[in-house]
Amino acid sequence: MATPTDDHQENHMQILRQMPKVELHAHLNGSIRETTLFDLARERNIQLSSHHFSNDLLPGVDHSMYNVRPRSLQDCFAMFAEISTVVDDLPSIRRVAQEMLEDFAAEGCVYLEIRSTPKALLLLNGSSKLATKRDYCETVLQVMKEFQKLEQDRYNIDLSNGLKEFPRLPLVCRLIISVDRSNDVMNGWENIQLAIELKKEYPDMVVGVDLGGNPLKREFSDFRACFEAARQGGLFVTLHCAEVPCSDEEKESSAYQDANAILDFVPDRLGHALLLPPILQKKLEDLRIPVEACPTSNVMTLELAERNSGGSLLEGLSRHPQLKRWLFETNHPLAISTDDPGVFHTTATKELVLLQKAYSLTNADLQKIVEQSMDYAFANQETKYFIKQRIKDRFQMINEKRV
Ligand code: IMP
Ligand code: ZN
């Protein structure tokens, strides 16, 4: 039975759901719906590990604000390995991409950068024929282009019908191609070469490259030449950074060297940048590289919300190592993102709800964060300007209670 607190929470969610949002850090396979994961596993007769994937949550209880499942960094990488055994063919990645777009659109997202690591999947589950990494990217790009067109058509019809005075804004999306540092450097080069080629063929859609994967595997310096080539090829670069701890006293440690090398490269954006020690933190602040901050993901992977003491995400977020400082002391350029909504059971709306509650932000503060995120998007100037204007107009309507 819904309690007054649940109702209040849902009301708050509903209000924030209407706000336009910008999502700059969301991994495609990490956005898989749990229901889809279970469907695909059933179709393939694959038993998913009950440690990570279980249906045994209490019915009728709102779990969204609590850490109810194991999601340490190592848990997440074990999960990604399992997800990839299930999402094994082109139709399944098409479905995951389609649903990811639907889910972000439903949360009021107006601009979304999807990132994904190209994979040589099966053409069709059960067949022995392999598709190529290019097929993988083109399948995702096709879904994105079709979705974008349908969104714009839907919006135009809604406007002209006057059915709803202010229909939901259409979603615009772009693709970032990832390099997984768990794979070898040759594999990284393949992805970067593919990204450079696709950028020429789909200049409006393919906008950047990313380094992700298990931070304990390999060094950024192994991939530095790849990312230099990507830059030369006209691609924006974002790099996951400082997901494992280090200190200024351990300058020789691989975690310190890695974070330092990433900052020296001065990428266009950084993913997380969570655990920089003070000297590197200062370097980041001087460089003012925008950070894609993912509240739920950070709380989960850093294990800031202990499950055995209630697991409140809000309490966990109050212990976040950087966000308070970035928001209130250094005014660091930030984009609030979801990382892996399927893995962390989150949405673009929930991230804003958490942020607002944890740091007592006003709706005007959230508006500023959303608008500024668009400055750090990898879209061209024209698109950025256009979307930013759309966001401003919609906020104005919300503020005047016209929506
Ligand atoms: P995919 O690239 O579409 O397959 O999305 C899942 C992949 O994103 C994972 O296998 C990781 O390589 C990467 N990823 C997702 N979340 C994180 C993170 O928090 N840190 C580093 N890499 C991540
Ligand atoms: Zn990530």
Tab-separated table of C-alpha atoms and ligand atoms in Angstrom:
chain	number	residue	atom	x	y	z
A	1	MET	CA	0.000	0.000	0.000
A	2	ALA	CA	1.317	3.454	-0.881
A	3	THR	CA	2.238	5.553	2.150
A	4	PRO	CA	2.063	9.391	2.217
A	5	THR	CA	5.873	9.383	1.875
A	6	ASP	CA	5.642	7.228	-1.278
A	7	ASP	CA	3.012	9.597	-2.683
A	8	HIS	CA	5.165	12.613	-1.924
A	9	GLN	CA	8.149	10.923	-3.523
A	10	GLU	CA	6.159	10.008	-6.645
A	11	ASN	CA	4.840	13.544	-6.881
A	12	HIS	CA	8.343	14.954	-6.698
A	13	MET	CA	9.497	12.460	-9.370
A	14	GLN	CA	6.572	13.462	-11.560
A	15	ILE	CA	7.432	17.160	-11.348
A	16	LEU	CA	11.070	16.535	-12.147
A	17	ARG	CA	10.176	14.098	-14.921
A	18	GLN	CA	8.670	17.033	-16.823
A	19	MET	CA	11.920	18.973	-16.714
A	20	PRO	CA	13.991	18.771	-19.893
A	21	LYS	CA	17.206	16.799	-19.358
A	22	VAL	CA	20.587	16.316	-20.987
A	23	GLU	CA	22.316	12.943	-20.672
A	24	LEU	CA	25.988	12.769	-21.616
A	25	HIS	CA	27.162	9.526	-19.995
A	26	ALA	CA	25.035	6.423	-20.625
A	27	HIS	CA	26.374	3.054	-21.773
A	28	LEU	CA	24.152	1.151	-24.167
A	29	ASN	CA	24.445	-2.334	-22.657
A	30	GLY	CA	24.362	-0.890	-19.150
A	31	SER	CA	20.961	0.600	-20.003
A	32	ILE	CA	19.286	-2.748	-20.725
A	33	ARG	CA	15.879	-3.136	-19.079
A	34	GLU	CA	15.868	-5.898	-16.518
A	35	THR	CA	12.762	-7.417	-18.128
A	36	THR	CA	14.555	-7.533	-21.484
A	37	LEU	CA	17.604	-9.129	-19.920
A	38	PHE	CA	15.426	-11.856	-18.398
A	39	ASP	CA	13.536	-12.319	-21.698
A	40	LEU	CA	16.715	-12.692	-23.733
A	41	ALA	CA	18.262	-15.044	-21.154
A	42	ARG	CA	15.127	-17.222	-21.191
A	43	GLU	CA	15.106	-17.355	-25.009
A	44	ARG	CA	18.746	-18.452	-24.959
A	45	ASN	CA	18.450	-20.847	-22.044
A	46	ILE	CA	21.045	-18.867	-20.123
A	47	GLN	CA	21.004	-18.930	-16.329
A	48	LEU	CA	21.971	-15.505	-14.999
A	49	SER	CA	23.812	-15.333	-11.699
A	50	SER	CA	21.254	-14.994	-8.906
A	51	HIS	CA	23.802	-12.944	-6.941
A	52	HIS	CA	23.384	-10.027	-9.361
A	53	PHE	CA	20.125	-10.618	-11.142
A	54	SER	CA	17.244	-11.590	-8.942
A	55	ASN	CA	13.529	-11.121	-9.050
A	56	ASP	CA	13.145	-11.462	-5.312
A	57	LEU	CA	12.642	-7.824	-4.340
A	58	LEU	CA	9.634	-7.241	-2.099
A	59	PRO	CA	6.583	-6.377	-4.198
A	60	GLY	CA	4.980	-2.999	-3.557
A	61	VAL	CA	8.050	-1.534	-1.858
A	62	ASP	CA	9.869	1.418	-3.419
A	63	HIS	CA	13.441	0.249	-3.817
A	64	SER	CA	14.514	3.068	-6.040
A	65	MET	CA	16.140	5.154	-3.322
A	66	TYR	CA	17.996	2.282	-1.660
A	67	ASN	CA	20.946	0.121	-2.512
A	68	VAL	CA	19.232	-3.239	-2.483
A	69	ARG	CA	21.585	-5.221	-4.702
A	70	PRO	CA	25.335	-5.773	-4.837
A	71	ARG	CA	26.839	-3.257	-7.251
A	72	SER	CA	30.472	-2.709	-6.328
A	73	LEU	CA	32.801	-1.901	-9.235
A	74	GLN	CA	33.784	-5.571	-9.458
A	75	ASP	CA	30.125	-6.659	-9.312
A	76	CYS	CA	29.399	-4.322	-12.221
A	77	PHE	CA	32.136	-5.760	-14.395
A	78	ALA	CA	30.924	-9.285	-13.624
A	79	MET	CA	27.453	-8.131	-14.683
A	80	PHE	CA	28.654	-6.584	-17.945
A	81	ALA	CA	30.301	-9.896	-18.814
A	82	GLU	CA	26.987	-11.667	-18.218
A	83	ILE	CA	24.966	-9.092	-20.139
A	84	SER	CA	27.199	-9.629	-23.159
A	85	THR	CA	26.500	-13.377	-23.166
A	86	VAL	CA	22.791	-12.573	-23.470
A	87	VAL	CA	22.890	-9.610	-25.865
A	88	ASP	CA	24.616	-11.734	-28.457
A	89	ASP	CA	23.086	-10.860	-31.827
A	90	LEU	CA	22.069	-7.846	-33.916
A	91	PRO	CA	18.323	-8.109	-33.166
A	92	SER	CA	19.005	-8.057	-29.421
A	93	ILE	CA	21.245	-4.970	-29.596
A	94	ARG	CA	18.601	-3.327	-31.789
A	95	ARG	CA	16.021	-4.006	-29.075
A	96	VAL	CA	18.263	-2.707	-26.297
A	97	ALA	CA	18.964	0.498	-28.255
A	98	GLN	CA	15.297	1.060	-29.071
A	99	GLU	CA	14.241	0.592	-25.449
A	100	MET	CA	17.031	2.787	-24.154
A	101	LEU	CA	15.805	5.623	-26.378
A	102	GLU	CA	12.203	5.070	-25.277
A	103	ASP	CA	13.213	5.104	-21.631
A	104	PHE	CA	15.264	8.287	-21.823
A	105	ALA	CA	12.567	10.033	-23.870
A	106	ALA	CA	9.946	9.043	-21.277
A	107	GLU	CA	12.080	10.710	-18.583
A	108	GLY	CA	12.057	14.027	-20.436
A	109	CYS	CA	15.504	13.729	-21.958
A	110	VAL	CA	15.906	16.157	-24.865
A	111	TYR	CA	19.495	15.343	-25.739
A	112	LEU	CA	21.204	11.984	-25.232
A	113	GLU	CA	24.692	10.779	-26.052
A	114	ILE	CA	24.718	6.979	-26.144
A	115	ARG	CA	28.094	5.328	-25.799
A	116	SER	CA	28.897	1.752	-26.702
A	117	THR	CA	31.792	-0.604	-27.413
A	118	PRO	CA	31.443	-2.097	-30.917
A	119	LYS	CA	31.225	-5.889	-30.834
A	120	ALA	CA	31.246	-8.632	-33.474
A	121	LEU	CA	27.856	-10.164	-32.558
A	122	LEU	CA	26.027	-13.024	-34.242
A	123	LEU	CA	23.900	-12.032	-37.206
A	124	LEU	CA	21.088	-13.907	-35.532
A	125	ASN	CA	20.985	-15.872	-32.309
A	126	GLY	CA	21.532	-19.572	-33.027
A	127	SER	CA	23.297	-18.952	-36.348
A	128	SER	CA	27.046	-19.312	-36.620
A	129	LYS	CA	27.468	-16.236	-38.834
A	130	LEU	CA	29.231	-13.315	-37.246
A	131	ALA	CA	28.374	-9.733	-38.055
A	132	THR	CA	31.082	-7.060	-37.903
A	133	LYS	CA	31.746	-4.230	-35.449
A	134	ARG	CA	30.639	-1.888	-38.219
A	135	ASP	CA	27.313	-3.793	-38.438
A	136	TYR	CA	26.920	-3.306	-34.686
A	137	CYS	CA	27.406	0.461	-34.946
A	138	GLU	CA	25.238	0.791	-38.026
A	139	THR	CA	22.443	-1.174	-36.344
A	140	VAL	CA	22.525	1.224	-33.392
A	141	LEU	CA	22.778	4.274	-35.661
A	142	GLN	CA	19.798	3.084	-37.691
A	143	VAL	CA	17.662	2.733	-34.563
A	144	MET	CA	18.761	6.187	-33.409
A	145	LYS	CA	17.994	7.863	-36.726
A	146	GLU	CA	14.557	6.252	-36.978
A	147	PHE	CA	13.729	7.085	-33.384
A	148	GLN	CA	14.776	10.683	-33.810
A	149	LYS	CA	12.617	11.069	-36.886
A	150	LEU	CA	9.581	9.491	-35.201
A	151	GLU	CA	10.069	11.747	-32.186
A	152	GLN	CA	10.153	14.871	-34.341
A	153	ASP	CA	7.080	13.719	-36.340
A	154	ARG	CA	5.209	12.943	-33.125
A	155	TYR	CA	6.086	16.340	-31.709
A	156	ASN	CA	4.973	18.182	-34.861
A	157	ILE	CA	1.659	16.305	-34.906
A	158	ASP	CA	1.056	16.918	-31.196
A	159	LEU	CA	1.734	20.614	-31.698
A	160	SER	CA	-0.478	20.968	-34.743
A	161	ASN	CA	-3.323	18.923	-33.226
A	162	GLY	CA	-3.242	21.086	-30.155
A	163	LEU	CA	-4.096	17.882	-28.271
A	164	LYS	CA	-1.685	18.699	-25.544
A	165	GLU	CA	-0.781	22.324	-25.263
A	166	PHE	CA	2.859	21.599	-24.606
A	167	PRO	CA	3.767	18.107	-25.743
A	168	ARG	CA	6.898	16.361	-24.516
A	169	LEU	CA	9.941	17.708	-26.332
A	170	PRO	CA	11.476	15.389	-28.926
A	171	LEU	CA	14.680	13.494	-28.121
A	172	VAL	CA	17.830	14.244	-30.127
A	173	CYS	CA	20.579	11.619	-29.853
A	174	ARG	CA	24.235	11.139	-30.769
A	175	LEU	CA	26.701	8.215	-30.636
A	176	ILE	CA	30.040	7.923	-28.833
A	177	ILE	CA	32.163	4.886	-29.675
A	178	SER	CA	33.895	3.276	-26.701
A	179	VAL	CA	37.214	1.561	-26.232
A	180	ASP	CA	37.186	-1.054	-23.462
A	181	ARG	CA	40.495	-1.040	-21.620
A	182	SER	CA	39.963	-4.689	-20.628
A	183	ASN	CA	40.679	-5.501	-24.278
A	184	ASP	CA	44.090	-5.156	-25.903
A	185	VAL	CA	45.401	-2.092	-27.697
A	186	MET	CA	44.825	-3.591	-31.152
A	187	ASN	CA	41.159	-3.870	-30.247
A	188	GLY	CA	41.201	-0.228	-29.194
A	189	TRP	CA	42.712	0.791	-32.526
A	190	GLU	CA	39.988	-1.125	-34.391
A	191	ASN	CA	37.293	0.833	-32.558
A	192	ILE	CA	38.996	4.165	-33.098
A	193	GLN	CA	39.551	3.527	-36.817
A	194	LEU	CA	35.906	2.539	-37.101
A	195	ALA	CA	34.848	5.685	-35.249
A	196	ILE	CA	36.934	7.844	-37.610
A	197	GLU	CA	35.374	6.164	-40.661
A	198	LEU	CA	31.832	6.410	-39.278
A	199	LYS	CA	32.348	10.051	-38.357
A	200	LYS	CA	32.897	10.731	-42.076
A	201	GLU	CA	29.818	8.756	-43.081
A	202	TYR	CA	27.491	9.928	-40.300
A	203	PRO	CA	28.971	13.329	-39.409
A	204	ASP	CA	25.875	14.461	-37.536
A	205	MET	CA	25.473	11.305	-35.486
A	206	VAL	CA	28.919	9.981	-34.547
A	207	VAL	CA	30.458	12.616	-32.326
A	208	GLY	CA	33.065	11.159	-30.010
A	209	VAL	CA	35.067	8.336	-28.476
A	210	ASP	CA	35.379	7.099	-24.903
A	211	LEU	CA	37.745	5.008	-22.804
A	212	GLY	CA	35.930	2.781	-20.321
A	213	GLY	CA	35.990	-0.731	-18.940
A	214	ASN	CA	37.721	-2.148	-15.901
A	215	PRO	CA	40.087	0.577	-14.610
A	216	LEU	CA	42.385	-2.070	-13.147
A	217	LYS	CA	43.207	-3.319	-16.635
A	218	ARG	CA	45.926	-1.578	-18.697
A	219	GLU	CA	46.924	2.072	-18.639
A	220	PHE	CA	45.593	5.090	-20.458
A	221	SER	CA	49.118	5.556	-21.830
A	222	ASP	CA	48.706	2.265	-23.761
A	223	PHE	CA	45.804	3.882	-25.632
A	224	ARG	CA	47.009	7.466	-25.797
A	225	ALA	CA	48.027	7.260	-29.475
A	226	CYS	CA	44.556	5.887	-30.342
A	227	PHE	CA	42.894	8.873	-28.735
A	228	GLU	CA	45.291	11.300	-30.400
A	229	ALA	CA	44.289	9.783	-33.744
A	230	ALA	CA	40.613	10.153	-32.830
A	231	ARG	CA	41.164	13.803	-32.027
A	232	GLN	CA	42.935	14.312	-35.335
A	233	GLY	CA	39.951	12.613	-36.970
A	234	GLY	CA	37.630	15.323	-35.644
A	235	LEU	CA	36.136	13.314	-32.777
A	236	PHE	CA	35.571	14.613	-29.275
A	237	VAL	CA	37.178	12.562	-26.505
A	238	THR	CA	35.829	11.581	-23.092
A	239	LEU	CA	37.783	9.321	-20.723
A	240	HIS	CA	36.688	7.466	-17.590
A	241	CYS	CA	39.038	8.683	-14.886
A	242	ALA	CA	40.015	8.035	-11.250
A	243	GLU	CA	37.624	5.208	-10.460
A	244	VAL	CA	40.186	3.611	-8.155
A	245	PRO	CA	41.833	5.354	-5.205
A	246	CYS	CA	45.367	6.723	-5.036
A	247	SER	CA	47.204	9.351	-2.999
A	248	ASP	CA	49.652	12.184	-3.677
A	249	GLU	CA	52.226	10.195	-1.674
A	250	GLU	CA	52.043	7.307	-4.151
A	251	LYS	CA	52.982	9.060	-7.370
A	252	GLU	CA	54.508	5.878	-8.738
A	253	SER	CA	51.308	3.883	-8.304
A	254	SER	CA	49.544	2.908	-11.504
A	255	ALA	CA	46.286	4.569	-10.378
A	256	TYR	CA	48.068	7.923	-9.844
A	257	GLN	CA	50.029	7.699	-13.088
A	258	ASP	CA	46.888	6.793	-14.995
A	259	ALA	CA	44.844	9.699	-13.643
A	260	ASN	CA	47.743	12.105	-14.219
A	261	ALA	CA	48.248	10.925	-17.809
A	262	ILE	CA	44.534	11.324	-18.488
A	263	LEU	CA	44.579	14.910	-17.184
A	264	ASP	CA	47.722	15.683	-19.226
A	265	PHE	CA	45.858	14.628	-22.353
A	266	VAL	CA	43.172	17.240	-21.535
A	267	PRO	CA	40.178	15.349	-22.942
A	268	ASP	CA	36.991	17.234	-23.769
A	269	ARG	CA	35.237	15.598	-20.815
A	270	LEU	CA	35.965	13.157	-18.018
A	271	GLY	CA	33.795	10.321	-16.736
A	272	HIS	CA	33.489	10.314	-12.919
A	273	ALA	CA	36.917	11.758	-11.878
A	274	LEU	CA	35.896	10.565	-8.433
A	275	LEU	CA	38.990	9.683	-6.508
A	276	LEU	CA	41.599	12.254	-7.494
A	277	PRO	CA	43.988	13.094	-4.651
A	278	PRO	CA	44.390	16.818	-3.791
A	279	ILE	CA	47.218	17.645	-6.232
A	280	LEU	CA	45.381	16.059	-9.151
A	281	GLN	CA	42.119	17.549	-7.984
A	282	LYS	CA	43.744	20.974	-8.175
A	283	LYS	CA	45.046	20.142	-11.655
A	284	LEU	CA	41.526	19.187	-12.751
A	285	GLU	CA	40.096	22.385	-11.321
A	286	ASP	CA	42.715	24.504	-13.082
A	287	LEU	CA	42.042	22.751	-16.375
A	288	ARG	CA	38.286	22.964	-15.790
A	289	ILE	CA	37.598	19.809	-17.780
A	290	PRO	CA	33.849	19.116	-17.558
A	291	VAL	CA	32.994	16.038	-15.490
A	292	GLU	CA	30.177	13.610	-16.212
A	293	ALA	CA	29.030	12.898	-12.654
A	294	CYS	CA	26.787	9.888	-12.087
A	295	PRO	CA	25.391	10.055	-8.515
A	296	THR	CA	23.790	6.595	-8.129
A	297	SER	CA	26.612	4.841	-9.942
A	298	ASN	CA	29.203	6.606	-7.771
A	299	VAL	CA	27.383	5.746	-4.551
A	300	MET	CA	27.045	2.106	-5.603
A	301	THR	CA	30.522	1.497	-6.964
A	302	LEU	CA	32.208	3.293	-4.066
A	303	GLU	CA	29.928	1.377	-1.699
A	304	LEU	CA	28.848	4.567	0.069
A	305	ALA	CA	25.400	3.188	0.903
A	306	GLU	CA	25.989	0.034	2.884
A	307	ARG	CA	23.215	-2.478	2.383
A	308	ASN	CA	23.465	-3.826	5.891
A	309	SER	CA	22.710	-0.400	7.362
A	310	GLY	CA	19.686	0.408	5.244
A	311	GLY	CA	21.471	1.362	2.030
A	312	SER	CA	19.960	4.837	1.634
A	313	LEU	CA	21.263	6.368	-1.600
A	314	LEU	CA	20.616	9.827	-0.211
A	315	GLU	CA	22.834	9.215	2.784
A	316	GLY	CA	25.404	7.662	0.482
A	317	LEU	CA	25.349	10.715	-1.752
A	318	SER	CA	26.005	12.984	1.213
A	319	ARG	CA	29.321	11.085	1.529
A	320	HIS	CA	30.253	11.616	-2.155
A	321	PRO	CA	33.960	12.560	-2.295
A	322	GLN	CA	33.634	15.455	-4.758
A	323	LEU	CA	30.137	16.597	-5.635
A	324	LYS	CA	29.587	19.004	-2.761
A	325	ARG	CA	32.889	20.734	-3.469
A	326	TRP	CA	32.244	20.918	-7.213
A	327	LEU	CA	28.748	22.298	-6.711
A	328	PHE	CA	29.335	24.797	-3.927
A	329	GLU	CA	33.032	25.649	-3.785
A	330	THR	CA	34.614	25.406	-7.215
A	331	ASN	CA	31.549	25.646	-9.463
A	332	HIS	CA	33.131	22.937	-11.590
A	333	PRO	CA	31.554	22.263	-15.015
A	334	LEU	CA	29.291	19.233	-14.487
A	335	ALA	CA	26.859	17.077	-16.411
A	336	ILE	CA	24.677	14.859	-14.212
A	337	SER	CA	24.274	11.439	-15.808
A	338	THR	CA	23.055	7.902	-15.202
A	339	ASP	CA	26.039	5.759	-16.367
A	340	ASP	CA	24.142	2.434	-16.513
A	341	PRO	CA	20.423	2.855	-15.744
A	342	GLY	CA	19.750	-0.896	-16.128
A	343	VAL	CA	22.541	-1.970	-13.830
A	344	PHE	CA	21.968	0.724	-11.192
A	345	HIS	CA	18.163	0.815	-11.415
A	346	THR	CA	18.102	4.486	-12.095
A	347	THR	CA	16.687	7.054	-14.515
A	348	ALA	CA	17.662	10.554	-15.584
A	349	THR	CA	14.831	11.861	-13.382
A	350	LYS	CA	15.936	9.924	-10.327
A	351	GLU	CA	19.458	11.323	-10.582
A	352	LEU	CA	18.068	14.861	-10.369
A	353	VAL	CA	15.758	13.932	-7.484
A	354	LEU	CA	18.699	12.506	-5.551
A	355	LEU	CA	20.899	15.485	-6.275
A	356	GLN	CA	18.209	17.943	-5.314
A	357	LYS	CA	17.452	16.190	-2.033
A	358	ALA	CA	21.027	15.454	-1.025
A	359	TYR	CA	22.225	19.021	-1.557
A	360	SER	CA	18.984	20.973	-1.006
A	361	LEU	CA	19.041	22.356	-4.543
A	362	THR	CA	16.229	24.492	-5.899
A	363	ASN	CA	14.549	23.871	-9.240
A	364	ALA	CA	16.483	26.913	-10.506
A	365	ASP	CA	19.742	25.179	-9.523
A	366	LEU	CA	18.680	22.098	-11.482
A	367	GLN	CA	17.754	24.259	-14.449
A	368	LYS	CA	21.227	25.790	-14.425
A	369	ILE	CA	22.862	22.353	-14.291
A	370	VAL	CA	20.769	21.057	-17.207
A	371	GLU	CA	21.369	24.146	-19.345
A	372	GLN	CA	25.084	24.142	-18.668
A	373	SER	CA	25.385	20.429	-19.513
A	374	MET	CA	24.458	21.315	-23.062
A	375	ASP	CA	27.589	23.499	-23.278
A	376	TYR	CA	29.669	20.345	-22.813
A	377	ALA	CA	27.757	18.216	-25.342
A	378	PHE	CA	29.634	16.847	-28.341
A	379	ALA	CA	27.025	18.073	-30.828
A	380	ASN	CA	27.913	20.845	-33.286
A	381	GLN	CA	27.429	24.480	-32.272
A	382	GLU	CA	24.191	24.850	-34.177
A	383	THR	CA	22.573	21.834	-32.471
A	384	LYS	CA	23.832	22.947	-29.078
A	385	TYR	CA	22.383	26.401	-29.525
A	386	PHE	CA	19.080	25.036	-30.767
A	387	ILE	CA	18.650	22.489	-27.964
A	388	LYS	CA	19.719	24.989	-25.333
A	389	GLN	CA	17.051	27.366	-26.528
A	390	ARG	CA	14.487	24.569	-26.414
A	391	ILE	CA	15.502	23.795	-22.833
A	392	LYS	CA	15.300	27.452	-21.780
A	393	ASP	CA	11.843	27.860	-23.337
A	394	ARG	CA	10.517	24.745	-21.658
A	395	PHE	CA	11.857	25.757	-18.258
A	396	GLN	CA	10.237	29.125	-18.692
A	397	MET	CA	6.895	27.421	-19.341
A	398	ILE	CA	7.380	25.203	-16.294
A	399	ASN	CA	8.292	28.191	-14.131
A	400	GLU	CA	5.227	30.052	-15.324
A	401	LYS	CA	3.212	26.877	-14.647
A	402	ARG	CA	2.087	26.741	-18.267
A	403	VAL	CA	2.984	23.042	-18.599
B	1	IMP	P1	28.599	-1.238	-23.839
B	1	IMP	O1	29.863	-0.510	-24.192
B	1	IMP	O2	27.393	-0.782	-24.601
B	1	IMP	O3	28.789	-2.746	-23.934
B	1	IMP	O4	28.260	-0.895	-22.312
B	1	IMP	C1	28.791	-1.634	-21.212
B	1	IMP	C2	30.262	-1.353	-21.042
B	1	IMP	O5	30.471	0.008	-20.615
B	1	IMP	C3	30.938	-2.171	-19.946
B	1	IMP	O6	31.315	-3.429	-20.398
B	1	IMP	C4	32.132	-1.296	-19.588
B	1	IMP	O7	33.181	-1.494	-20.522
B	1	IMP	C5	31.617	0.101	-19.779
B	1	IMP	N1	31.196	0.688	-18.490
B	1	IMP	C6	29.952	0.811	-17.997
B	1	IMP	N2	29.971	1.414	-16.785
B	1	IMP	C7	31.255	1.695	-16.527
B	1	IMP	C8	31.916	2.343	-15.443
B	1	IMP	O8	31.339	2.803	-14.437
B	1	IMP	N3	33.279	2.417	-15.528
B	1	IMP	C9	33.979	1.969	-16.597
B	1	IMP	N4	33.376	1.380	-17.638
B	1	IMP	C10	32.041	1.240	-17.609
B	2	ZN	ZN	30.652	4.924	-17.407
